[in-house]
């Protein structure tokens, strides 16, 4: 029997709630909660979802794939990434996504007029289900280009926003902003599914009732269920491969450690026997040069050792 719950923080679940046509209303609410009155943003009223897969700017470049890519009615281009695992160069990749979205606005091939370098603002939002030490315990971090002396913004051409979900720690009663209520709901969706009353929901069809409904397997269409089943199989296979690789690496490390320990033990035993032989020969009056020749121990080491024993 299939479990009737889709985690909203999984790749499929997040895209199901915010990255499709039926999730546009949810995405507008999410963007307004993050950006309204920040970064010079006016309230988003409507948006158009862009393709999430883009071929490389040059033919030899790899394809870039975003989780969500949209253009708002105000002309802002926004990339949203749901990330459950940190990796090296994670922040650089997000910065690159923003730069790439700017470079794709090159309009010099459109007609005879030269492009005047008008750039639509680009914002990359990373919703991180992990902590980044460099950001401390701040739940939301906004990055823009600013003058280091005056703190004046250079412009709104490129901005980056990071949400650290582990640092959203308010309980239901403490959630005093719409963003906190959204994050609380996403993090506690499995438990909310069993509750009689949906937290923060005031009427049927509002944001919170919509995301609770769409997080149920039974709410998906037949085509969506097939897509989820394929994704779930792929995800389970990926996790099994990772676990197999982890165990294989662990077993290999243990075997190598044992072999290294065995070799070190043999070497230590050989060295100990060499010194025993050297001490015995020294007591019998054998010249130090010959002791070195027979045992392989350097003369300088023998001299230091014998001096310390006197």
mmCIF file of C-alpha atoms in Angstrom:
data_model
loop_
_atom_site.group_PDB
_atom_site.id
_atom_site.type_symbol
_atom_site.label_atom_id
_atom_site.label_comp_id
_atom_site.label_asym_id
_atom_site.label_seq_id
_atom_site.Cartn_x
_atom_site.Cartn_y
_atom_site.Cartn_z
ATOM 1 C CA UNK A 1 0.000 0.000 0.000
ATOM 2 C CA UNK A 2 1.335 3.404 -0.975
ATOM 3 C CA UNK A 3 1.897 6.002 1.721
ATOM 4 C CA UNK A 4 -0.426 8.943 1.024
ATOM 5 C CA UNK A 5 2.141 11.646 1.680
ATOM 6 C CA UNK A 6 4.685 13.410 -0.509
ATOM 7 C CA UNK A 7 7.363 15.338 1.340
ATOM 8 C CA UNK A 8 7.205 18.982 0.203
ATOM 9 C CA UNK A 9 10.963 19.279 0.770
ATOM 10 C CA UNK A 10 11.784 16.495 -1.691
ATOM 11 C CA UNK A 11 12.604 17.373 -5.294
ATOM 12 C CA UNK A 12 9.293 16.035 -6.591
ATOM 13 C CA UNK A 13 7.247 17.407 -3.698
ATOM 14 C CA UNK A 14 8.663 20.930 -3.925
ATOM 15 C CA UNK A 15 8.176 21.080 -7.680
ATOM 16 C CA UNK A 16 4.665 19.654 -7.242
ATOM 17 C CA UNK A 17 3.743 22.505 -4.879
ATOM 18 C CA UNK A 18 5.507 25.426 -6.565
ATOM 19 C CA UNK A 19 6.960 24.537 -9.966
ATOM 20 C CA UNK A 20 3.964 23.682 -12.147
ATOM 21 C CA UNK A 21 1.048 25.633 -13.595
ATOM 22 C CA UNK A 22 -1.293 24.486 -10.832
ATOM 23 C CA UNK A 23 1.296 25.653 -8.293
ATOM 24 C CA UNK A 24 1.749 29.190 -9.687
ATOM 25 C CA UNK A 25 -0.471 30.707 -7.001
ATOM 26 C CA UNK A 26 1.574 28.981 -4.313
ATOM 27 C CA UNK A 27 4.820 30.190 -5.899
ATOM 28 C CA UNK A 28 3.568 33.790 -5.990
ATOM 29 C CA UNK A 29 2.743 33.602 -2.277
ATOM 30 C CA UNK A 30 6.169 32.083 -1.509
ATOM 31 C CA UNK A 31 8.054 34.736 -3.499
ATOM 32 C CA UNK A 32 6.130 37.575 -1.887
ATOM 33 C CA UNK A 33 6.838 36.138 1.565
ATOM 34 C CA UNK A 34 10.579 36.056 0.796
ATOM 35 C CA UNK A 35 11.039 39.147 -1.356
ATOM 36 C CA UNK A 36 8.236 41.666 -0.798
ATOM 37 C CA UNK A 37 9.659 44.827 0.771
ATOM 38 C CA UNK A 38 13.179 43.393 0.385
ATOM 39 C CA UNK A 39 15.653 43.973 -2.455
ATOM 40 C CA UNK A 40 13.390 46.722 -3.822
ATOM 41 C CA UNK A 41 10.659 44.240 -4.733
ATOM 42 C CA UNK A 42 7.109 45.230 -5.418
ATOM 43 C CA UNK A 43 4.420 42.665 -4.727
ATOM 44 C CA UNK A 44 4.284 39.916 -7.348
ATOM 45 C CA UNK A 45 0.808 39.627 -8.867
ATOM 46 C CA UNK A 46 1.461 37.192 -11.705
ATOM 47 C CA UNK A 47 4.342 35.259 -13.235
ATOM 48 C CA UNK A 48 5.277 33.059 -16.160
ATOM 49 C CA UNK A 49 7.081 29.766 -15.635
ATOM 50 C CA UNK A 50 10.162 29.419 -17.845
ATOM 51 C CA UNK A 51 11.705 26.146 -19.025
ATOM 52 C CA UNK A 52 13.867 24.732 -16.252
ATOM 53 C CA UNK A 53 16.315 23.091 -18.644
ATOM 54 C CA UNK A 54 18.608 25.327 -20.689
ATOM 55 C CA UNK A 55 21.176 24.228 -23.240
ATOM 56 C CA UNK A 56 24.671 25.557 -22.731
ATOM 57 C CA UNK A 57 25.363 29.023 -24.139
ATOM 58 C CA UNK A 58 28.101 27.416 -26.259
ATOM 59 C CA UNK A 59 27.409 24.084 -28.047
ATOM 60 C CA UNK A 60 30.090 22.265 -26.047
ATOM 61 C CA UNK A 61 28.667 23.433 -22.688
ATOM 62 C CA UNK A 62 26.541 21.120 -20.553
ATOM 63 C CA UNK A 63 22.825 21.675 -20.045
ATOM 64 C CA UNK A 64 21.846 23.706 -16.976
ATOM 65 C CA UNK A 65 18.773 22.620 -15.059
ATOM 66 C CA UNK A 66 17.008 24.730 -12.436
ATOM 67 C CA UNK A 67 14.344 23.552 -10.007
ATOM 68 C CA UNK A 68 12.107 26.555 -10.790
ATOM 69 C CA UNK A 69 12.674 29.443 -13.192
ATOM 70 C CA UNK A 70 10.104 32.192 -13.689
ATOM 71 C CA UNK A 71 9.596 35.798 -14.814
ATOM 72 C CA UNK A 72 7.307 37.944 -12.685
ATOM 73 C CA UNK A 73 4.872 40.549 -13.949
ATOM 74 C CA UNK A 74 7.391 43.164 -12.772
ATOM 75 C CA UNK A 75 10.095 41.711 -15.062
ATOM 76 C CA UNK A 76 12.207 39.990 -12.419
ATOM 77 C CA UNK A 77 13.762 36.672 -13.391
ATOM 78 C CA UNK A 78 13.776 34.341 -10.406
ATOM 79 C CA UNK A 79 15.476 30.985 -9.940
ATOM 80 C CA UNK A 80 14.394 28.879 -6.962
ATOM 81 C CA UNK A 81 16.441 25.889 -5.817
ATOM 82 C CA UNK A 82 15.358 23.379 -3.156
ATOM 83 C CA UNK A 83 18.524 21.797 -1.733
ATOM 84 C CA UNK A 84 18.685 19.017 0.854
ATOM 85 C CA UNK A 85 22.436 18.387 0.768
ATOM 86 C CA UNK A 86 25.394 20.749 0.870
ATOM 87 C CA UNK A 87 28.388 20.162 -1.352
ATOM 88 C CA UNK A 88 31.600 22.016 -2.128
ATOM 89 C CA UNK A 89 31.116 24.984 -4.476
ATOM 90 C CA UNK A 90 27.381 24.973 -3.721
ATOM 91 C CA UNK A 91 27.274 28.765 -3.367
ATOM 92 C CA UNK A 92 29.387 29.222 -6.496
ATOM 93 C CA UNK A 93 26.894 27.158 -8.483
ATOM 94 C CA UNK A 94 24.020 29.386 -7.376
ATOM 95 C CA UNK A 95 26.035 32.483 -8.273
ATOM 96 C CA UNK A 96 26.719 30.961 -11.692
ATOM 97 C CA UNK A 97 23.002 30.306 -12.226
ATOM 98 C CA UNK A 98 22.304 34.002 -11.676
ATOM 99 C CA UNK A 99 25.123 35.102 -13.989
ATOM 100 C CA UNK A 100 23.930 32.678 -16.646
ATOM 101 C CA UNK A 101 20.360 34.038 -16.419
ATOM 102 C CA UNK A 102 21.803 37.522 -17.032
ATOM 103 C CA UNK A 103 23.950 36.414 -19.973
ATOM 104 C CA UNK A 104 20.920 34.822 -21.646
ATOM 105 C CA UNK A 105 19.353 38.281 -21.863
ATOM 106 C CA UNK A 106 21.822 39.295 -24.594
ATOM 107 C CA UNK A 107 19.485 40.773 -27.230
ATOM 108 C CA UNK A 108 22.076 41.724 -29.831
ATOM 109 C CA UNK A 109 20.622 39.217 -32.281
ATOM 110 C CA UNK A 110 17.124 40.726 -32.088
ATOM 111 C CA UNK A 111 16.761 43.046 -35.078
ATOM 112 C CA UNK A 112 19.151 45.613 -36.402
ATOM 113 C CA UNK A 113 19.364 47.831 -33.310
ATOM 114 C CA UNK A 114 22.290 47.403 -30.977
ATOM 115 C CA UNK A 115 21.505 46.074 -27.489
ATOM 116 C CA UNK A 116 21.799 48.812 -24.875
ATOM 117 C CA UNK A 117 22.626 46.331 -22.063
ATOM 118 C CA UNK A 118 19.270 46.752 -20.340
ATOM 119 C CA UNK A 119 19.166 43.891 -17.829
ATOM 120 C CA UNK A 120 16.101 42.441 -16.128
ATOM 121 C CA UNK A 121 16.844 41.883 -12.421
ATOM 122 C CA UNK A 122 17.785 38.299 -11.524
ATOM 123 C CA UNK A 123 17.314 36.719 -8.099
ATOM 124 C CA UNK A 124 18.547 33.239 -7.154
ATOM 125 C CA UNK A 125 16.806 31.789 -4.093
ATOM 126 C CA UNK A 126 18.268 28.745 -2.341
ATOM 127 C CA UNK A 127 16.013 26.972 0.138
ATOM 128 C CA UNK A 128 18.555 24.953 2.115
ATOM 129 C CA UNK A 129 17.558 22.045 4.320
ATOM 130 C CA UNK A 130 20.959 22.259 6.021
ATOM 131 C CA UNK A 131 23.123 24.785 7.867
ATOM 132 C CA UNK A 132 25.941 26.847 6.409
ATOM 133 C CA UNK A 133 28.447 27.841 9.085
ATOM 134 C CA UNK A 134 29.427 31.031 7.285
ATOM 135 C CA UNK A 135 25.875 32.384 7.659
ATOM 136 C CA UNK A 136 25.584 31.669 11.369
ATOM 137 C CA UNK A 137 22.085 31.101 12.742
ATOM 138 C CA UNK A 138 20.261 33.599 10.517
ATOM 139 C CA UNK A 139 17.205 31.972 8.908
ATOM 140 C CA UNK A 140 17.272 34.269 5.841
ATOM 141 C CA UNK A 141 20.317 35.881 4.224
ATOM 142 C CA UNK A 142 20.109 38.463 1.420
ATOM 143 C CA UNK A 143 23.126 39.178 -0.801
ATOM 144 C CA UNK A 144 23.433 42.154 -3.159
ATOM 145 C CA UNK A 145 26.239 44.212 -4.714
ATOM 146 C CA UNK A 146 26.993 47.233 -2.529
ATOM 147 C CA UNK A 147 29.569 50.001 -2.190
ATOM 148 C CA UNK A 148 31.853 48.973 0.684
ATOM 149 C CA UNK A 149 32.127 52.530 1.998
ATOM 150 C CA UNK A 150 28.609 53.920 1.558
ATOM 151 C CA UNK A 151 26.706 50.589 1.636
ATOM 152 C CA UNK A 152 24.743 51.907 -1.343
ATOM 153 C CA UNK A 153 23.480 49.228 -3.714
ATOM 154 C CA UNK A 154 25.187 49.074 -7.098
ATOM 155 C CA UNK A 155 21.899 47.983 -8.643
ATOM 156 C CA UNK A 156 19.403 45.155 -8.612
ATOM 157 C CA UNK A 157 20.834 43.221 -11.557
ATOM 158 C CA UNK A 158 21.793 40.217 -9.413
ATOM 159 C CA UNK A 159 20.764 39.144 -5.904
ATOM 160 C CA UNK A 160 21.072 35.892 -3.969
ATOM 161 C CA UNK A 161 18.853 34.772 -1.111
ATOM 162 C CA UNK A 162 19.517 31.836 1.221
ATOM 163 C CA UNK A 163 16.937 30.288 3.547
ATOM 164 C CA UNK A 164 18.389 27.991 6.207
ATOM 165 C CA UNK A 165 15.451 25.776 7.172
ATOM 166 C CA UNK A 166 17.105 24.296 10.317
ATOM 167 C CA UNK A 167 17.224 27.828 11.777
ATOM 168 C CA UNK A 168 13.470 28.292 11.457
ATOM 169 C CA UNK A 169 12.749 26.969 14.945
ATOM 170 C CA UNK A 170 9.529 28.766 15.935
ATOM 171 C CA UNK A 171 6.619 26.618 17.061
ATOM 172 C CA UNK A 172 3.131 27.159 15.684
ATOM 173 C CA UNK A 173 2.217 29.875 18.185
ATOM 174 C CA UNK A 174 5.481 31.780 17.587
ATOM 175 C CA UNK A 175 5.128 32.063 13.806
ATOM 176 C CA UNK A 176 4.420 35.785 13.466
ATOM 177 C CA UNK A 177 5.181 36.244 9.746
ATOM 178 C CA UNK A 178 3.763 34.632 6.628
ATOM 179 C CA UNK A 179 7.203 33.254 5.710
ATOM 180 C CA UNK A 180 7.607 31.571 9.096
ATOM 181 C CA UNK A 181 4.153 30.018 8.699
ATOM 182 C CA UNK A 182 5.087 28.702 5.261
ATOM 183 C CA UNK A 183 8.364 27.156 6.456
ATOM 184 C CA UNK A 184 6.702 25.695 9.551
ATOM 185 C CA UNK A 185 4.067 24.048 7.332
ATOM 186 C CA UNK A 186 6.618 22.614 4.893
ATOM 187 C CA UNK A 187 8.796 21.219 7.693
ATOM 188 C CA UNK A 188 5.854 19.699 9.598
ATOM 189 C CA UNK A 189 3.683 18.601 6.681
ATOM 190 C CA UNK A 190 3.607 14.896 7.565
ATOM 191 C CA UNK A 191 2.247 15.635 11.044
ATOM 192 C CA UNK A 192 -0.148 18.277 9.707
ATOM 193 C CA UNK A 193 -1.643 15.654 7.397
ATOM 194 C CA UNK A 194 -2.997 13.845 10.471
ATOM 195 C CA UNK A 195 -4.466 16.945 12.159
ATOM 196 C CA UNK A 196 -8.147 17.847 12.043
ATOM 197 C CA UNK A 197 -7.452 21.553 11.601
ATOM 198 C CA UNK A 198 -4.788 22.883 9.232
ATOM 199 C CA UNK A 199 -2.517 25.372 11.049
ATOM 200 C CA UNK A 200 -2.814 29.003 9.833
ATOM 201 C CA UNK A 201 -5.572 28.158 7.346
ATOM 202 C CA UNK A 202 -8.572 30.505 7.515
ATOM 203 C CA UNK A 203 -10.633 29.192 4.616
ATOM 204 C CA UNK A 204 -10.762 26.365 2.113
ATOM 205 C CA UNK A 205 -8.590 27.113 -0.885
ATOM 206 C CA UNK A 206 -6.135 29.429 0.852
ATOM 207 C CA UNK A 207 -2.367 28.859 0.616
ATOM 208 C CA UNK A 208 -2.120 26.473 3.552
ATOM 209 C CA UNK A 209 -5.067 24.279 2.593
ATOM 210 C CA UNK A 210 -3.768 24.127 -0.988
ATOM 211 C CA UNK A 211 -0.294 22.883 -0.050
ATOM 212 C CA UNK A 212 -1.701 20.333 2.401
ATOM 213 C CA UNK A 213 -3.954 18.917 -0.302
ATOM 214 C CA UNK A 214 -1.240 18.860 -2.960
ATOM 215 C CA UNK A 215 1.101 16.981 -0.596
ATOM 216 C CA UNK A 216 -1.163 13.932 -0.784
ATOM 217 C CA UNK A 217 -0.541 11.172 -3.300
ATOM 218 C CA UNK A 218 -4.278 10.748 -3.762
ATOM 219 C CA UNK A 219 -4.547 14.387 -4.936
ATOM 220 C CA UNK A 220 -2.292 13.730 -7.941
ATOM 221 C CA UNK A 221 -3.693 12.966 -11.357
ATOM 222 C CA UNK A 222 -2.984 9.536 -12.838
ATOM 223 C CA UNK A 223 -0.196 11.009 -14.968
ATOM 224 C CA UNK A 224 1.300 12.785 -11.940
ATOM 225 C CA UNK A 225 1.150 9.588 -9.898
ATOM 226 C CA UNK A 226 3.073 7.742 -12.617
ATOM 227 C CA UNK A 227 5.661 10.536 -12.652
ATOM 228 C CA UNK A 228 5.943 10.352 -8.848
ATOM 229 C CA UNK A 229 6.307 6.562 -8.933
ATOM 230 C CA UNK A 230 9.146 6.881 -11.462
ATOM 231 C CA UNK A 231 10.832 9.582 -9.396
ATOM 232 C CA UNK A 232 10.440 7.545 -6.190
ATOM 233 C CA UNK A 233 12.005 4.473 -7.825
ATOM 234 C CA UNK A 234 14.885 6.575 -9.122
ATOM 235 C CA UNK A 235 15.380 8.185 -5.710
ATOM 236 C CA UNK A 236 15.288 4.840 -3.881
ATOM 237 C CA UNK A 237 17.784 3.365 -6.355
ATOM 238 C CA UNK A 238 20.038 6.391 -5.910
ATOM 239 C CA UNK A 239 19.945 6.080 -2.114
ATOM 240 C CA UNK A 240 20.673 2.349 -2.335
ATOM 241 C CA UNK A 241 23.650 3.048 -4.620
ATOM 242 C CA UNK A 242 24.943 5.658 -2.175
ATOM 243 C CA UNK A 243 24.556 3.257 0.759
ATOM 244 C CA UNK A 244 26.280 0.474 -1.187
ATOM 245 C CA UNK A 245 29.154 2.819 -2.101
ATOM 246 C CA UNK A 246 29.395 3.967 1.519
ATOM 247 C CA UNK A 247 29.561 0.417 2.848
ATOM 248 C CA UNK A 248 31.988 -0.660 0.138
ATOM 249 C CA UNK A 249 34.219 2.306 0.950
ATOM 250 C CA UNK A 250 33.983 1.552 4.663
ATOM 251 C CA UNK A 251 34.892 -2.104 4.175
ATOM 252 C CA UNK A 252 37.759 -1.146 1.880
ATOM 253 C CA UNK A 253 38.987 1.383 4.421
ATOM 254 C CA UNK A 254 38.836 -1.215 7.207
ATOM 255 C CA UNK A 255 40.737 -3.751 5.095
ATOM 256 C CA UNK A 256 43.358 -1.183 4.124
ATOM 257 C CA UNK A 257 43.634 -0.088 7.744
ATOM 258 C CA UNK A 258 44.196 -3.670 8.868
ATOM 259 C CA UNK A 259 46.824 -4.222 6.181
ATOM 260 C CA UNK A 260 48.542 -0.954 7.062
ATOM 261 C CA UNK A 261 48.481 -1.860 10.763
ATOM 262 C CA UNK A 262 49.879 -5.295 9.995
ATOM 263 C CA UNK A 263 52.697 -3.802 7.893
ATOM 264 C CA UNK A 264 53.471 -1.221 10.562
ATOM 265 C CA UNK A 265 53.490 -3.937 13.221
ATOM 266 C CA UNK A 266 55.934 -6.032 11.195
ATOM 267 C CA UNK A 267 58.177 -3.006 10.615
ATOM 268 C CA UNK A 268 58.096 -2.095 14.307
ATOM 269 C CA UNK A 269 58.978 -5.682 15.281
ATOM 270 C CA UNK A 270 61.852 -5.747 12.790
ATOM 271 C CA UNK A 271 63.189 -2.440 14.093
ATOM 272 C CA UNK A 272 62.976 -3.668 17.675
ATOM 273 C CA UNK A 273 64.965 -6.808 16.830
ATOM 274 C CA UNK A 274 67.574 -4.685 15.027
ATOM 275 C CA UNK A 275 68.118 -2.604 18.158
ATOM 276 C CA UNK A 276 68.292 -5.691 20.351
ATOM 277 C CA UNK A 277 71.003 -7.077 18.095
ATOM 278 C CA UNK A 278 72.815 -3.737 18.042
ATOM 279 C CA UNK A 279 72.837 -3.519 21.872
ATOM 280 C CA UNK A 280 74.108 -7.072 22.179
ATOM 281 C CA UNK A 281 76.955 -6.419 19.744
ATOM 282 C CA UNK A 282 77.864 -3.154 21.521
ATOM 283 C CA UNK A 283 78.111 -5.034 24.836
ATOM 284 C CA UNK A 284 80.463 -7.533 23.178
ATOM 285 C CA UNK A 285 82.713 -4.665 22.045
ATOM 286 C CA UNK A 286 81.916 -4.776 18.332
ATOM 287 C CA UNK A 287 82.954 -1.475 16.671
ATOM 288 C CA UNK A 288 80.052 0.858 15.981
ATOM 289 C CA UNK A 289 80.745 0.963 12.216
ATOM 290 C CA UNK A 290 80.345 -2.814 11.991
ATOM 291 C CA UNK A 291 77.161 -2.714 14.095
ATOM 292 C CA UNK A 292 75.765 -0.214 11.614
ATOM 293 C CA UNK A 293 76.786 -2.406 8.686
ATOM 294 C CA UNK A 294 75.194 -5.567 10.141
ATOM 295 C CA UNK A 295 71.951 -3.979 11.432
ATOM 296 C CA UNK A 296 71.339 -1.187 8.905
ATOM 297 C CA UNK A 297 71.007 1.377 11.699
ATOM 298 C CA UNK A 298 72.809 4.664 10.867
ATOM 299 C CA UNK A 299 75.985 5.359 12.896
ATOM 300 C CA UNK A 300 74.564 8.675 14.153
ATOM 301 C CA UNK A 301 71.501 6.934 15.610
ATOM 302 C CA UNK A 302 73.644 4.280 17.237
ATOM 303 C CA UNK A 303 75.898 6.925 18.782
ATOM 304 C CA UNK A 304 72.914 8.841 20.213
ATOM 305 C CA UNK A 305 71.359 5.677 21.582
ATOM 306 C CA UNK A 306 74.556 4.374 23.184
ATOM 307 C CA UNK A 307 75.371 7.824 24.619
ATOM 308 C CA UNK A 308 71.957 7.983 26.311
ATOM 309 C CA UNK A 309 72.438 4.540 27.805
ATOM 310 C CA UNK A 310 75.728 5.483 29.514
#
